[in-house]
């Protein structure tokens, strides 16, 4: 009840203020104020729309990136690690269930069938395939960047 009285008082106060304001200023001033307010609201709305668009674009780009990585995976990795990421017995390890080791992808594992891919794939393709592996088959590991690839070389 007290709250209601307070808000009623506040509304009354603002109303009387605006009456004073409008009666003091010319009609032109009032129109200018209204225009300013409209511009401000439009600007804020534009900013919000831009933010949301950016977010959505980022999400879509990520999805596209995984598609690019999936293509690399299918042509370069799948023979051994398999489409379902579960590998083949002892010979080819599963990639499902662990974050992809960039160093191994780049430099290979000596004495095994795992080749070094740093000269076979571009840095971008390494990023794409790693991010695909890190998000395929219920994997949910961090994305890597071109900087991570450069650092792991
Ligand atoms: C010719 C078969 C073959 C191909 C093709 C291949 N790998 Fe491998 N990969 C292996 C083997 C064998 C190992 C195990 C190496 C070891 O024992 O250290 C391995 C290990 C790995 C590991 C480390 C797994 C762990 O247990 O930590 C990753 C990550 C990996 N591979 C990713 C890839 C990616 C990405 C590609 C494609 C760009 C690829 N591999 C292509 C055979 C292959």
Tab-separated table of C-alpha atoms and ligand atoms in Angstrom:
chain	number	residue	atom	x	y	z
A	1	UNK	CA	0.000	0.000	0.000
A	2	UNK	CA	2.803	2.355	0.899
A	3	UNK	CA	4.523	1.440	-2.362
A	4	UNK	CA	1.393	2.282	-4.341
A	5	UNK	CA	1.072	5.673	-2.685
A	6	UNK	CA	4.713	6.374	-3.380
A	7	UNK	CA	4.461	5.451	-7.048
A	8	UNK	CA	1.277	7.507	-7.396
A	9	UNK	CA	3.112	10.440	-5.900
A	10	UNK	CA	6.004	9.866	-8.278
A	11	UNK	CA	3.715	9.791	-11.294
A	12	UNK	CA	2.004	12.956	-10.116
A	13	UNK	CA	5.361	14.623	-9.605
A	14	UNK	CA	6.627	13.725	-13.065
A	15	UNK	CA	3.329	14.809	-14.576
A	16	UNK	CA	3.428	18.207	-12.935
A	17	UNK	CA	7.058	18.615	-13.895
A	18	UNK	CA	6.276	17.901	-17.512
A	19	UNK	CA	3.346	20.324	-17.431
A	20	UNK	CA	5.632	23.033	-16.108
A	21	UNK	CA	8.216	22.099	-18.692
A	22	UNK	CA	5.770	22.150	-21.593
A	23	UNK	CA	4.046	25.339	-20.489
A	24	UNK	CA	7.389	27.107	-20.024
A	25	UNK	CA	8.931	26.069	-23.302
A	26	UNK	CA	7.533	26.763	-26.703
A	27	UNK	CA	5.817	24.116	-28.717
A	28	UNK	CA	8.954	23.903	-30.817
A	29	UNK	CA	10.982	22.986	-27.746
A	30	UNK	CA	8.527	20.268	-26.837
A	31	UNK	CA	8.719	18.903	-30.352
A	32	UNK	CA	12.509	18.977	-30.228
A	33	UNK	CA	12.480	17.080	-26.931
A	34	UNK	CA	10.115	14.520	-28.377
A	35	UNK	CA	12.364	14.153	-31.422
A	36	UNK	CA	15.434	13.773	-29.234
A	37	UNK	CA	13.722	11.082	-27.196
A	38	UNK	CA	12.628	9.264	-30.342
A	39	UNK	CA	16.152	9.438	-31.770
A	40	UNK	CA	17.604	8.119	-28.536
A	41	UNK	CA	15.133	5.257	-28.425
A	42	UNK	CA	15.824	4.443	-32.089
A	43	UNK	CA	19.570	4.456	-31.460
A	44	UNK	CA	19.215	2.119	-28.511
A	45	UNK	CA	16.983	-0.201	-30.497
A	46	UNK	CA	19.471	-0.205	-33.395
A	47	UNK	CA	22.279	-1.071	-30.994
A	48	UNK	CA	20.291	-3.946	-29.520
A	49	UNK	CA	19.410	-5.313	-32.970
A	50	UNK	CA	23.094	-5.117	-33.936
A	51	UNK	CA	24.107	-7.017	-30.790
A	52	UNK	CA	21.579	-9.784	-31.349
A	53	UNK	CA	22.539	-10.045	-35.035
A	54	UNK	CA	26.198	-10.387	-34.049
A	55	UNK	CA	25.387	-13.152	-31.567
A	56	UNK	CA	23.342	-15.091	-34.092
A	57	UNK	CA	26.015	-14.650	-36.782
A	58	UNK	CA	28.636	-15.996	-34.389
A	59	UNK	CA	26.547	-19.055	-33.648
A	60	UNK	CA	25.913	-19.726	-37.328
A	61	UNK	CA	29.609	-19.227	-38.163
A	62	UNK	CA	30.561	-21.758	-35.513
A	63	UNK	CA	28.171	-24.289	-36.989
A	64	UNK	CA	29.638	-23.672	-40.460
A	65	UNK	CA	33.149	-24.055	-39.060
A	66	UNK	CA	32.319	-27.492	-37.707
A	67	UNK	CA	31.030	-28.417	-41.147
A	68	UNK	CA	34.353	-27.385	-42.687
A	69	UNK	CA	36.167	-29.432	-40.037
A	70	UNK	CA	33.925	-32.402	-40.673
A	71	UNK	CA	34.945	-32.365	-44.330
A	72	UNK	CA	38.645	-32.401	-43.381
A	73	UNK	CA	37.965	-35.179	-40.874
A	74	UNK	CA	36.155	-37.291	-43.462
A	75	UNK	CA	39.006	-37.047	-45.959
A	76	UNK	CA	42.037	-37.172	-43.614
A	77	UNK	CA	41.193	-38.803	-40.300
A	78	UNK	CA	38.174	-40.995	-40.623
A	79	UNK	CA	39.932	-44.036	-42.161
A	80	UNK	CA	41.665	-44.641	-38.870
A	81	UNK	CA	39.651	-42.885	-36.184
A	82	UNK	CA	36.309	-43.836	-37.806
A	83	UNK	CA	33.212	-41.799	-38.539
A	84	UNK	CA	31.897	-42.292	-34.995
A	85	UNK	CA	35.223	-41.181	-33.495
A	86	UNK	CA	35.613	-44.452	-31.647
A	87	UNK	CA	38.717	-45.604	-33.515
A	88	UNK	CA	39.534	-49.275	-33.978
A	89	UNK	CA	40.577	-51.324	-30.998
A	90	UNK	CA	44.135	-50.812	-29.776
A	91	UNK	CA	45.464	-49.768	-33.175
A	92	UNK	CA	43.626	-46.503	-33.713
A	93	UNK	CA	42.615	-44.621	-30.561
A	94	UNK	CA	39.179	-43.103	-30.056
A	95	UNK	CA	38.947	-39.333	-30.391
A	96	UNK	CA	35.582	-39.389	-28.724
A	97	UNK	CA	35.720	-38.449	-25.059
A	98	UNK	CA	38.902	-36.361	-24.973
A	99	UNK	CA	40.083	-32.990	-26.201
A	100	UNK	CA	42.067	-33.287	-29.414
A	101	UNK	CA	45.810	-32.959	-28.792
A	102	UNK	CA	46.985	-30.239	-31.203
A	103	UNK	CA	50.642	-31.241	-30.861
A	104	UNK	CA	49.904	-34.785	-32.007
A	105	UNK	CA	47.748	-33.584	-34.916
A	106	UNK	CA	50.478	-31.169	-36.022
A	107	UNK	CA	53.564	-33.295	-35.405
A	108	UNK	CA	52.209	-36.827	-35.490
A	109	UNK	CA	53.270	-39.591	-33.121
A	110	UNK	CA	56.599	-41.116	-34.025
A	111	UNK	CA	56.656	-44.820	-34.657
A	112	UNK	CA	52.881	-44.974	-35.157
A	113	UNK	CA	50.510	-44.567	-38.071
A	114	UNK	CA	49.590	-41.091	-36.842
A	115	UNK	CA	51.163	-38.756	-39.396
A	116	UNK	CA	52.144	-35.117	-38.894
A	117	UNK	CA	49.490	-32.964	-40.496
A	118	UNK	CA	51.202	-29.578	-40.266
A	119	UNK	CA	52.487	-29.831	-43.844
A	120	UNK	CA	49.410	-31.554	-45.237
A	121	UNK	CA	46.795	-29.137	-43.909
A	122	UNK	CA	46.658	-25.368	-43.610
A	123	UNK	CA	46.565	-23.872	-40.114
A	124	UNK	CA	42.919	-23.022	-40.726
A	125	UNK	CA	42.131	-26.631	-41.639
A	126	UNK	CA	43.894	-27.801	-38.456
A	127	UNK	CA	41.726	-25.357	-36.461
A	128	UNK	CA	38.588	-26.539	-38.272
A	129	UNK	CA	39.234	-30.256	-37.832
A	130	UNK	CA	40.251	-29.836	-34.186
A	131	UNK	CA	37.135	-27.828	-33.380
A	132	UNK	CA	35.042	-30.430	-35.192
A	133	UNK	CA	36.615	-33.260	-33.166
A	134	UNK	CA	36.182	-31.249	-29.970
A	135	UNK	CA	32.442	-30.937	-30.621
A	136	UNK	CA	31.529	-34.165	-32.420
A	137	UNK	CA	30.126	-37.299	-30.776
A	138	UNK	CA	28.973	-35.502	-27.602
A	139	UNK	CA	32.454	-34.054	-27.125
A	140	UNK	CA	32.291	-30.608	-25.587
A	141	UNK	CA	35.810	-29.217	-25.362
A	142	UNK	CA	37.204	-25.737	-25.925
A	143	UNK	CA	37.590	-24.305	-29.393
A	144	UNK	CA	41.132	-23.650	-30.561
A	145	UNK	CA	42.377	-20.689	-32.596
A	146	UNK	CA	45.051	-20.029	-35.202
A	147	UNK	CA	47.227	-18.678	-32.355
A	148	UNK	CA	46.928	-22.015	-30.518
A	149	UNK	CA	48.059	-23.819	-33.671
A	150	UNK	CA	51.061	-21.508	-34.097
A	151	UNK	CA	52.003	-22.048	-30.432
A	152	UNK	CA	51.736	-25.844	-30.685
A	153	UNK	CA	53.938	-26.122	-33.782
B	1	LIG	C1	46.657	-43.747	-40.753
B	1	LIG	C2	45.843	-43.702	-39.569
B	1	LIG	C3	45.568	-42.359	-38.948
B	1	LIG	C4	45.079	-41.239	-39.558
B	1	LIG	C5	44.702	-41.046	-41.014
B	1	LIG	C6	44.934	-40.249	-38.517
B	1	LIG	N1	45.331	-40.752	-37.325
B	1	LIG	FE1	45.294	-39.793	-35.536
B	1	LIG	N2	46.174	-41.379	-34.666
B	1	LIG	C7	46.500	-42.557	-35.292
B	1	LIG	C8	47.197	-43.406	-34.338
B	1	LIG	C9	47.754	-44.797	-34.611
B	1	LIG	C10	47.272	-42.684	-33.134
B	1	LIG	C11	47.924	-43.137	-31.827
B	1	LIG	C12	49.299	-42.523	-31.739
B	1	LIG	C13	50.013	-42.967	-30.477
B	1	LIG	O1	49.917	-44.145	-30.125
B	1	LIG	O2	50.621	-42.088	-29.854
B	1	LIG	C14	46.603	-41.414	-33.373
B	1	LIG	C15	46.445	-40.438	-32.415
B	1	LIG	C16	45.718	-39.285	-32.596
B	1	LIG	C17	45.421	-38.349	-31.557
B	1	LIG	C18	45.801	-38.468	-30.092
B	1	LIG	C19	44.757	-39.322	-29.443
B	1	LIG	C20	44.977	-39.472	-27.966
B	1	LIG	O3	44.788	-40.581	-27.473
B	1	LIG	O4	45.275	-38.478	-27.310
B	1	LIG	C21	44.694	-37.367	-32.107
B	1	LIG	C22	44.104	-36.148	-31.424
B	1	LIG	C23	44.547	-37.678	-33.505
B	1	LIG	N3	45.173	-38.850	-33.757
B	1	LIG	C24	43.866	-36.891	-34.395
B	1	LIG	C25	43.859	-37.149	-35.747
B	1	LIG	C26	43.315	-36.229	-36.699
B	1	LIG	C27	42.657	-34.899	-36.381
B	1	LIG	C28	43.503	-36.786	-37.922
B	1	LIG	C29	43.170	-36.192	-39.255
B	1	LIG	C30	43.672	-34.876	-39.551
B	1	LIG	C31	44.138	-38.074	-37.716
B	1	LIG	N4	44.344	-38.245	-36.386
B	1	LIG	C32	44.454	-38.972	-38.720
B	1	LIG	C33	46.225	-42.893	-36.588
B	1	LIG	C34	45.735	-42.041	-37.545
